[in-house]
Coordinates of C-alpha atoms in Angstrom, one line a residue:
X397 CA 214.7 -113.1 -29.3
X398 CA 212.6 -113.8 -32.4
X399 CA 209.2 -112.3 -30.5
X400 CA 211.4 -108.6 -30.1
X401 CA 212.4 -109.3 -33.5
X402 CA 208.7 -109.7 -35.0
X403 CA 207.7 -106.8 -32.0
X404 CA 210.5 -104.0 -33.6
X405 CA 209.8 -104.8 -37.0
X406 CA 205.7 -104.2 -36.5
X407 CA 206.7 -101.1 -34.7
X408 CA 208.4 -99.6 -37.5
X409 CA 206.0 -100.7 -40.6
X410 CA 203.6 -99.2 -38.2
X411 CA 204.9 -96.4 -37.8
X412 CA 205.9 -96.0 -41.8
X413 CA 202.0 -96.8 -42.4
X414 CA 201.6 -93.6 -40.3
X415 CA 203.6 -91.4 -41.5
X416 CA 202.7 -92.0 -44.8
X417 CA 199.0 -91.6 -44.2
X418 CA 200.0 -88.3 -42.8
X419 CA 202.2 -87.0 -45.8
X420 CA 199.2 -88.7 -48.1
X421 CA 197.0 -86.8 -46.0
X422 CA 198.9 -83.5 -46.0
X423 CA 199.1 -83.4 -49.7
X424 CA 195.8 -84.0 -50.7
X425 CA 194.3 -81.1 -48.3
X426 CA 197.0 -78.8 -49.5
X427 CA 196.3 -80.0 -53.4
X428 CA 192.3 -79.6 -52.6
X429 CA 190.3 -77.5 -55.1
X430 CA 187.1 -76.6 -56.5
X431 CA 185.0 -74.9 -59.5
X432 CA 185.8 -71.8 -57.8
X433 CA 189.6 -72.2 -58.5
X434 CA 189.1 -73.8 -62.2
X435 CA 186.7 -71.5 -63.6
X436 CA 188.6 -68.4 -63.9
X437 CA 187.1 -67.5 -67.3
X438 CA 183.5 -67.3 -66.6
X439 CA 181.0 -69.5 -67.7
X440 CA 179.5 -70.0 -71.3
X441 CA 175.9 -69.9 -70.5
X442 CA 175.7 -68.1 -66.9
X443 CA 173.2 -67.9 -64.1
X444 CA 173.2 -67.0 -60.7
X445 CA 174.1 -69.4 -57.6
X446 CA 174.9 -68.9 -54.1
X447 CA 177.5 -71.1 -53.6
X448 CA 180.7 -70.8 -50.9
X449 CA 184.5 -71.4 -52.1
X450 CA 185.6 -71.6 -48.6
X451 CA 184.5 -72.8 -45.2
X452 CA 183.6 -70.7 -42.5
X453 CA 180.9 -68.4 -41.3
X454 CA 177.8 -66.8 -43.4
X455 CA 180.0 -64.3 -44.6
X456 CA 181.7 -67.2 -47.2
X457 CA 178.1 -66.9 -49.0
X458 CA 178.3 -65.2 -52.1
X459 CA 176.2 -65.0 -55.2
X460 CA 178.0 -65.4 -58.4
X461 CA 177.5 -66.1 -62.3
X462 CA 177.9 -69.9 -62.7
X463 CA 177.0 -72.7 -65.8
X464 CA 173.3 -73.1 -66.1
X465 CA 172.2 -76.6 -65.9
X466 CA 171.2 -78.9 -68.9
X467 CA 168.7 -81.6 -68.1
X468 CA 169.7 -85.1 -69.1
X469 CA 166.9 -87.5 -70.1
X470 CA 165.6 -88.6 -66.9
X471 CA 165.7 -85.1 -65.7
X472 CA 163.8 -81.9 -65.3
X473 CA 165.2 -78.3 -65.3
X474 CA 163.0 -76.0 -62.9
X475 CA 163.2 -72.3 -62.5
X476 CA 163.8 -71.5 -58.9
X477 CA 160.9 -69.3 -57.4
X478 CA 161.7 -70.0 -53.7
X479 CA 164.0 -71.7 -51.3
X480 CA 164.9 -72.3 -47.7
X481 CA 167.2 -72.7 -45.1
X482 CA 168.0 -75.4 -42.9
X483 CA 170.3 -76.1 -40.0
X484 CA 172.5 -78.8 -41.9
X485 CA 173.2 -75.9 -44.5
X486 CA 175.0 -73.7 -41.9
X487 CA 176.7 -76.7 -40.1
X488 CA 178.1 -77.6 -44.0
X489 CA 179.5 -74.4 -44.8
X490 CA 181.5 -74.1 -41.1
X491 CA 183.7 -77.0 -42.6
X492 CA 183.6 -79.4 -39.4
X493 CA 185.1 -82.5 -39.2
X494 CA 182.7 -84.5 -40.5
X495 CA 181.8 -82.3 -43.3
X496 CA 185.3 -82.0 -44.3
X497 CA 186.0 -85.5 -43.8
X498 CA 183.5 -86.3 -46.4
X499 CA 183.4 -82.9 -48.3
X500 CA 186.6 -82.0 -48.9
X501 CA 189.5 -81.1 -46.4
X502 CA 190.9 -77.7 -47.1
X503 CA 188.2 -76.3 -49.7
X504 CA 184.5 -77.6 -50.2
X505 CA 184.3 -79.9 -52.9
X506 CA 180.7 -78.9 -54.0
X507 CA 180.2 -75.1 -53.5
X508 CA 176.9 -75.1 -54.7
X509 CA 174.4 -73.9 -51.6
X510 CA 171.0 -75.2 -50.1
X511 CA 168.3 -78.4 -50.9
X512 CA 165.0 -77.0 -50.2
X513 CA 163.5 -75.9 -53.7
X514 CA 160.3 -74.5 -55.2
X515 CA 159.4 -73.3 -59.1
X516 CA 158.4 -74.1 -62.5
X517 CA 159.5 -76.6 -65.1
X518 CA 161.1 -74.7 -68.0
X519 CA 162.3 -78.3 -70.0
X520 CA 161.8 -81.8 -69.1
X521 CA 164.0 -84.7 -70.7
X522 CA 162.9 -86.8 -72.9
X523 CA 162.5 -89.8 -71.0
X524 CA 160.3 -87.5 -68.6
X525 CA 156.4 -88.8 -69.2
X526 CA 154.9 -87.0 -65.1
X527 CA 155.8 -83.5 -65.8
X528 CA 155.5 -80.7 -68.3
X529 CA 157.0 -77.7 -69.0
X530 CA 154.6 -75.4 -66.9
X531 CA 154.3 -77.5 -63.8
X532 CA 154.8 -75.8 -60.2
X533 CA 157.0 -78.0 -58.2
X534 CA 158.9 -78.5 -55.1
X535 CA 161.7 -80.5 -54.0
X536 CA 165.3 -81.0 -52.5
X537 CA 168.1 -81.0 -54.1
X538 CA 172.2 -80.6 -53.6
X539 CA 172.9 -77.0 -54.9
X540 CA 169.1 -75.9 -55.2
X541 CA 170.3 -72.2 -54.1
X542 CA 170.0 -70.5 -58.0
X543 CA 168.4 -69.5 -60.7
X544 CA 167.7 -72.9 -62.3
X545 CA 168.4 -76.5 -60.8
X546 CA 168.2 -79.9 -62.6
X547 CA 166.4 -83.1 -60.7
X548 CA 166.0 -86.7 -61.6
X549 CA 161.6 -86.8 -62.2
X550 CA 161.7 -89.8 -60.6
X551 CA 163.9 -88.7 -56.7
X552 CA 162.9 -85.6 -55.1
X553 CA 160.5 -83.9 -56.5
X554 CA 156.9 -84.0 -56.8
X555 CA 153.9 -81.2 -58.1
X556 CA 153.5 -78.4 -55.6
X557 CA 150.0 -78.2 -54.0
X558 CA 147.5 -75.7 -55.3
X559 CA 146.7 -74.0 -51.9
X560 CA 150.7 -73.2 -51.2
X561 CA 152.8 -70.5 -51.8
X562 CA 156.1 -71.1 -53.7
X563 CA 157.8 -69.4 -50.6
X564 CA 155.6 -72.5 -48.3
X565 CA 156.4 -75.4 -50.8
X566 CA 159.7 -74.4 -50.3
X567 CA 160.0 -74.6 -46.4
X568 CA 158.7 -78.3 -46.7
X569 CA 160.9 -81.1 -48.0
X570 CA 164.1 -81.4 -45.5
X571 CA 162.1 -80.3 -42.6
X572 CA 158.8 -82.2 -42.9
X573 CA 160.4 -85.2 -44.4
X574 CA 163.2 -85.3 -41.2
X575 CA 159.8 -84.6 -39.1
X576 CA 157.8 -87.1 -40.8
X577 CA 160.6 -89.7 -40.8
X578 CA 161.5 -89.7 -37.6
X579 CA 157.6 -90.0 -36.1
X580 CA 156.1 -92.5 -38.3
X581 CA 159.6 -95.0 -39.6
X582 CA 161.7 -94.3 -36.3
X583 CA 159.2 -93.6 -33.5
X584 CA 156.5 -95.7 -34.6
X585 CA 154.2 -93.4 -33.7
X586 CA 150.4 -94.8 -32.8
X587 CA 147.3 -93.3 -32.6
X588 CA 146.4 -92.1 -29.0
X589 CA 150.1 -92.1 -28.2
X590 CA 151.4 -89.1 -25.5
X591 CA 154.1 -87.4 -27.9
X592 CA 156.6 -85.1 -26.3
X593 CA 158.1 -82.9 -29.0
X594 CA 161.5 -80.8 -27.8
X595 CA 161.9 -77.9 -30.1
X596 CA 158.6 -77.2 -31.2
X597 CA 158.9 -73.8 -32.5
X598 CA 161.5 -74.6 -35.1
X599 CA 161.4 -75.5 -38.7
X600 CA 161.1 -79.7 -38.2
X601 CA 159.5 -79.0 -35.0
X602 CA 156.7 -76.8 -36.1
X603 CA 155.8 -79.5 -38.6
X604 CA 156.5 -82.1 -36.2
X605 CA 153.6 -80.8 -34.1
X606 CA 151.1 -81.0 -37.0
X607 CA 152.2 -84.4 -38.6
X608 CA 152.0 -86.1 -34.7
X609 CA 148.3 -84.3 -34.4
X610 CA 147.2 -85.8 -38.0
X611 CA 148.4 -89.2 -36.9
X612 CA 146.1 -88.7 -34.0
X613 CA 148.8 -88.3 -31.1
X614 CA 148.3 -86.2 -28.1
X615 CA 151.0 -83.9 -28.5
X616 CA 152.8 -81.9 -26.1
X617 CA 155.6 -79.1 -27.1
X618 CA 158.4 -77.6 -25.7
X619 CA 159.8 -73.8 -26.5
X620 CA 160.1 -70.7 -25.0
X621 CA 157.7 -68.2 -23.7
X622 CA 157.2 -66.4 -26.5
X623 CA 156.6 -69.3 -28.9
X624 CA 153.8 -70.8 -26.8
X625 CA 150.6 -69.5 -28.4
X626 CA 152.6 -70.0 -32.2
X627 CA 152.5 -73.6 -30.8
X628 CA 149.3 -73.7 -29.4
X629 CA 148.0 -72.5 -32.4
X630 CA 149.3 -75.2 -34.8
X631 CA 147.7 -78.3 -32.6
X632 CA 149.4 -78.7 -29.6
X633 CA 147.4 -79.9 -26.8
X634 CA 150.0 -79.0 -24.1
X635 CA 152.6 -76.6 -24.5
X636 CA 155.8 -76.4 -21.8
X637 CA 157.7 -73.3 -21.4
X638 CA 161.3 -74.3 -21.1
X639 CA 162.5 -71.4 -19.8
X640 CA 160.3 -71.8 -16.5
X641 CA 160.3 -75.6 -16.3
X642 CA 162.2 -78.4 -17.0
X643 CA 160.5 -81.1 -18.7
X644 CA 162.6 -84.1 -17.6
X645 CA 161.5 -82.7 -13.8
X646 CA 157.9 -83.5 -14.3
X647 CA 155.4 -86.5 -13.4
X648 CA 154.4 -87.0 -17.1
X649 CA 155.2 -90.1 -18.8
X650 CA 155.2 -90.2 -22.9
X651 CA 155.3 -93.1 -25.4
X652 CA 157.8 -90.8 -27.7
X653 CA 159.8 -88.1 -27.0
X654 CA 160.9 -86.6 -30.5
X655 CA 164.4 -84.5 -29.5
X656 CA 165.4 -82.0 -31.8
X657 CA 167.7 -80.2 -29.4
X658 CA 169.4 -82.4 -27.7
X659 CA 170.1 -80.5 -24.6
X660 CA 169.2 -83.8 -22.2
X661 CA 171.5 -86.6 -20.9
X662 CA 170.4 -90.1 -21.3
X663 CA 169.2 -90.5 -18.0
X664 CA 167.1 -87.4 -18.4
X665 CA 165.4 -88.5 -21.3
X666 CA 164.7 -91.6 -20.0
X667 CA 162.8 -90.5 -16.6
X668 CA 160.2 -89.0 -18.7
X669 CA 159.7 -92.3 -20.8
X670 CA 157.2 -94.9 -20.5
X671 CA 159.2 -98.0 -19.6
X672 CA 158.4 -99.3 -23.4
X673 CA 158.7 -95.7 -24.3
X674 CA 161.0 -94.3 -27.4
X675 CA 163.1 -91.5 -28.1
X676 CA 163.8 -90.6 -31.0
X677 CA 167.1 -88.5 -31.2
X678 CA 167.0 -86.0 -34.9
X679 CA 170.1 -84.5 -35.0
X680 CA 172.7 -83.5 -32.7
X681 CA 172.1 -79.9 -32.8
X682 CA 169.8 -77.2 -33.9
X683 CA 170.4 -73.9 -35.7
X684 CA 172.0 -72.1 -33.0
X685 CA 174.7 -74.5 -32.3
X686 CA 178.2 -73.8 -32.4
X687 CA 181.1 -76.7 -33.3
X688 CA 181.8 -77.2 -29.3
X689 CA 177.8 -77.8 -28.7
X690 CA 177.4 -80.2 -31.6
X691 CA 180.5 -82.1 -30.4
X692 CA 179.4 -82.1 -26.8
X693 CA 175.5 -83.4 -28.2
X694 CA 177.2 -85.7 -30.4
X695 CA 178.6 -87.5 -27.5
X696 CA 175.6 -87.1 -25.2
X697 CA 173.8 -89.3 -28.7
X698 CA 176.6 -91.8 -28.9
X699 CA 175.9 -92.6 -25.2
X700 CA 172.2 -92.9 -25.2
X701 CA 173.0 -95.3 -28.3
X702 CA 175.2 -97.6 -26.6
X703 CA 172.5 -97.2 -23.6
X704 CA 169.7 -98.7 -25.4
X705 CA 170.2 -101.7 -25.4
X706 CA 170.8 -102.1 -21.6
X707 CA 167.4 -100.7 -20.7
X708 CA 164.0 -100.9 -21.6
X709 CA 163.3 -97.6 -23.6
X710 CA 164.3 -97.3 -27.5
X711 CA 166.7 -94.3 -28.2
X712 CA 166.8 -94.1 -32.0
X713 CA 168.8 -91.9 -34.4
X714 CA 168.7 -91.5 -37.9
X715 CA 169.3 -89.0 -40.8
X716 CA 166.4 -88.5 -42.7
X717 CA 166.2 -89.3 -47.0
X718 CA 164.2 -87.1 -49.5
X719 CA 162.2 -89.2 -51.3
X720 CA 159.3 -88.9 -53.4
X721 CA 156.9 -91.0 -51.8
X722 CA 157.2 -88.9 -48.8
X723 CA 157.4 -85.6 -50.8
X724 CA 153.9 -86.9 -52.0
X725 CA 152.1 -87.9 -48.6
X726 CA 153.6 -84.0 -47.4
X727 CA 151.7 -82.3 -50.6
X728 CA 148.5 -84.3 -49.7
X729 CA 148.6 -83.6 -46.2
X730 CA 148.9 -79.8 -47.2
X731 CA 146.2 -79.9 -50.2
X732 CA 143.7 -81.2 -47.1
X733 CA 144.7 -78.6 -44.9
X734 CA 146.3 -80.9 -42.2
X735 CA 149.9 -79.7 -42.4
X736 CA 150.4 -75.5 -43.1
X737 CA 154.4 -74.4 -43.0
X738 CA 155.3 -71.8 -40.1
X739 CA 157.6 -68.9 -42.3
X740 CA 159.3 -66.9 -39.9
X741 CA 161.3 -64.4 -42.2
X742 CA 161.8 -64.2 -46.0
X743 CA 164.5 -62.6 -47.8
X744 CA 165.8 -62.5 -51.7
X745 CA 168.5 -64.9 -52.4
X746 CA 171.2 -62.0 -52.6
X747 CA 170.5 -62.2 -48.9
X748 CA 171.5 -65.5 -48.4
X749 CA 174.3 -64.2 -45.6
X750 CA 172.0 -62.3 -43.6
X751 CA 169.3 -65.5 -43.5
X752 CA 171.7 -67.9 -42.6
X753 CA 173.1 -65.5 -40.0
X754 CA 169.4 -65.0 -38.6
X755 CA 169.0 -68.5 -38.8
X756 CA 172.3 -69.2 -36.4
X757 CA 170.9 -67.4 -34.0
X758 CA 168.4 -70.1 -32.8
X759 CA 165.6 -67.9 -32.5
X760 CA 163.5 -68.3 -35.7
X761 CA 159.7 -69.5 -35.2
X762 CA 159.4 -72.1 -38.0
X763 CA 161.5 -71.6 -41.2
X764 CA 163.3 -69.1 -43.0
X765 CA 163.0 -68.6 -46.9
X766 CA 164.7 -66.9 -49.5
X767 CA 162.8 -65.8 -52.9
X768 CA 164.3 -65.4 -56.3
X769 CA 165.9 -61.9 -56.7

């Protein structure tokens, strides 16, 4: 009698625990706001941003007047020349679960747009002793999609090389860093190495292909038929055209397959492995993915994950980090001439809808970029 007693009673604060997670829950996605909501009046000191008040598709992209930044005294207000855009962006914007989980439930929380930066310091703080107003830069930052953006001088951002563009600096630090990353800290990448890279034509790919040849890897990359000579040309030794062969089908073994698509089951990715092989898995989903994809490449991740440990490969995942060591190693493999961004298609920031639209469609050889209107 006493065990259904203790039994009911741990049903019922149970269940009360639930229901009032739900009615917390409910609430607080029904109360959620943003800038959008609170600044009716304008602001004081206006530039302009593309930002987006509500999820959905590119259309929610809009360029409006918002507050211009103020550096603090560790910081350094650049005028934006250039910018890019990256998969992550477009999956942000959809509001999917983990995005809203994190970001906000019913509205975003931070409407500000894009990370991938490039310009000129206008004013530096006063605690700011490695740059000067003047200075070309690049760097990634939350919100970098606007006329001015503020960053910390000693995070993100480093001097832009000599020999680039604003519109290349700009295509470098979320993709080359994720590419960089995931080779040399997750893939431990040698020297010699066969290095199977799926996606090659894409924005981390493309630079994943040059960053594997100057760490002296025999590089092999998979796209599609018309991407093969872009590949070639960027230091490929071996190019596979997906859409006539299957990869996972042939006799070649690799000491690292670098997956940016994700399009493979476990026991795929394994068959083409070296026995002390490893896989390194960036992402669950490229550009062209939609929410049922992602969740579907999700899983197929989670599974190789809980494989690993069973078998004798590596599968790896990981989310890459802007930092400015890496931001630095990037701009001196670009002053040397080892590592040239692939732009695809530029457009002026007013245009931010129709790049990320161009971008969803999965077809864009290297990286998109937006320039200052």
């Amino acid at each position: 009698m006493k065990v259904k007693r203790i039994l009911k009673w741990s049903l019922r604060a149970i269940l009360v625990v639930l229901i009032l997670a739900f009615l917390v829950g409910f609430v607080a996605y029904w109360r959620s706001t943003n800038e959008c909501d609170r600044n009716a009046a304008g602001p004081a000191n206006p530039m302009k941003a593309v930002r987006f008040c509500e999820y959905g598709l590119p259309d929610v992209l809009q360029l409006d007047a918002v507050e211009k930044p103020v550096p603090d005294d560790d910081q350094i207000l650049v005028k934006v020349r250039a910018n890019s855009i990256n998969a992550a962006d477009g999956h942000g914007i959809r509001g999917g679960y983990l995005p809203r989980l994190f970001g906000g439930l019913r509205k975003p929380k931070d409407t500000r747009f894009g990370i991938d930066y490039a310009g000129t310091v206008e004013a530096i703080g006063r605690n700011v002793t490695q740059f000067k107003p003047g200075d070309e830069v690049f760097g990634g930052r939350n919100g970098s999609m606007a006329e001015y953006v503020c960053a910390r001088a000693d995070r993100g951002v480093v001097l832009k090389p000599n020999n680039l563009s604003f519109e290349q600096a700009a295509a470098v630090p979320v993709a080359a860093i994720t590419a960089l990353q995931g080779l040399r800290d997750k893939g431990k990448i040698q020297a010699g190495q066969k290095v199977l890279i799926n996606g090659a034509s894409g924005g981390v790919g493309t630079f994943a292909v040059q960053i594997a040849k100057a760490l002296g890897a025999e590089v092999t990359g998979v796209c599609s038929t018309r991407n093969l000579e872009m590949v070639r040309s960027i230091g490929a030794d071996h190019v596979i055209d997906y859409t006539k062969e299957d990869f996972t089908k042939g006799t070649q073994r690799y000491d690292l397959l670098f997956d940016l698509v994700g399009n493979h089951s476990f026991s795929d990715r394994r068959r083409i492995l070296q026995p002390n092989g490893t896989c390194v898995l960036a992402g669950v989903g490229g550009s062209g993915s939609n929410e049922g994809q992602l969740g579907r490449r999700l899983l197929g991740t989670l599974r190789a994950l809980i494989g690993s440990p069973f078998v004798s490969q590596r599968f790896v995942f990981y989310i890459a980090q802007i930092n400015k060591a890496d931001l630095q190693l990037l701009s001196d493999l670009m002053q040397s001439g080892k590592l040239t961004p692939v732009i695809d298609r530029q457009y002026k920031m007013s245009e931010a809808r129709e790049a990320l639209s161009y971008l969803e469609q999965g077809r864009a050889r290297g990286k998109v970029v937006l320039t200052a209107d």
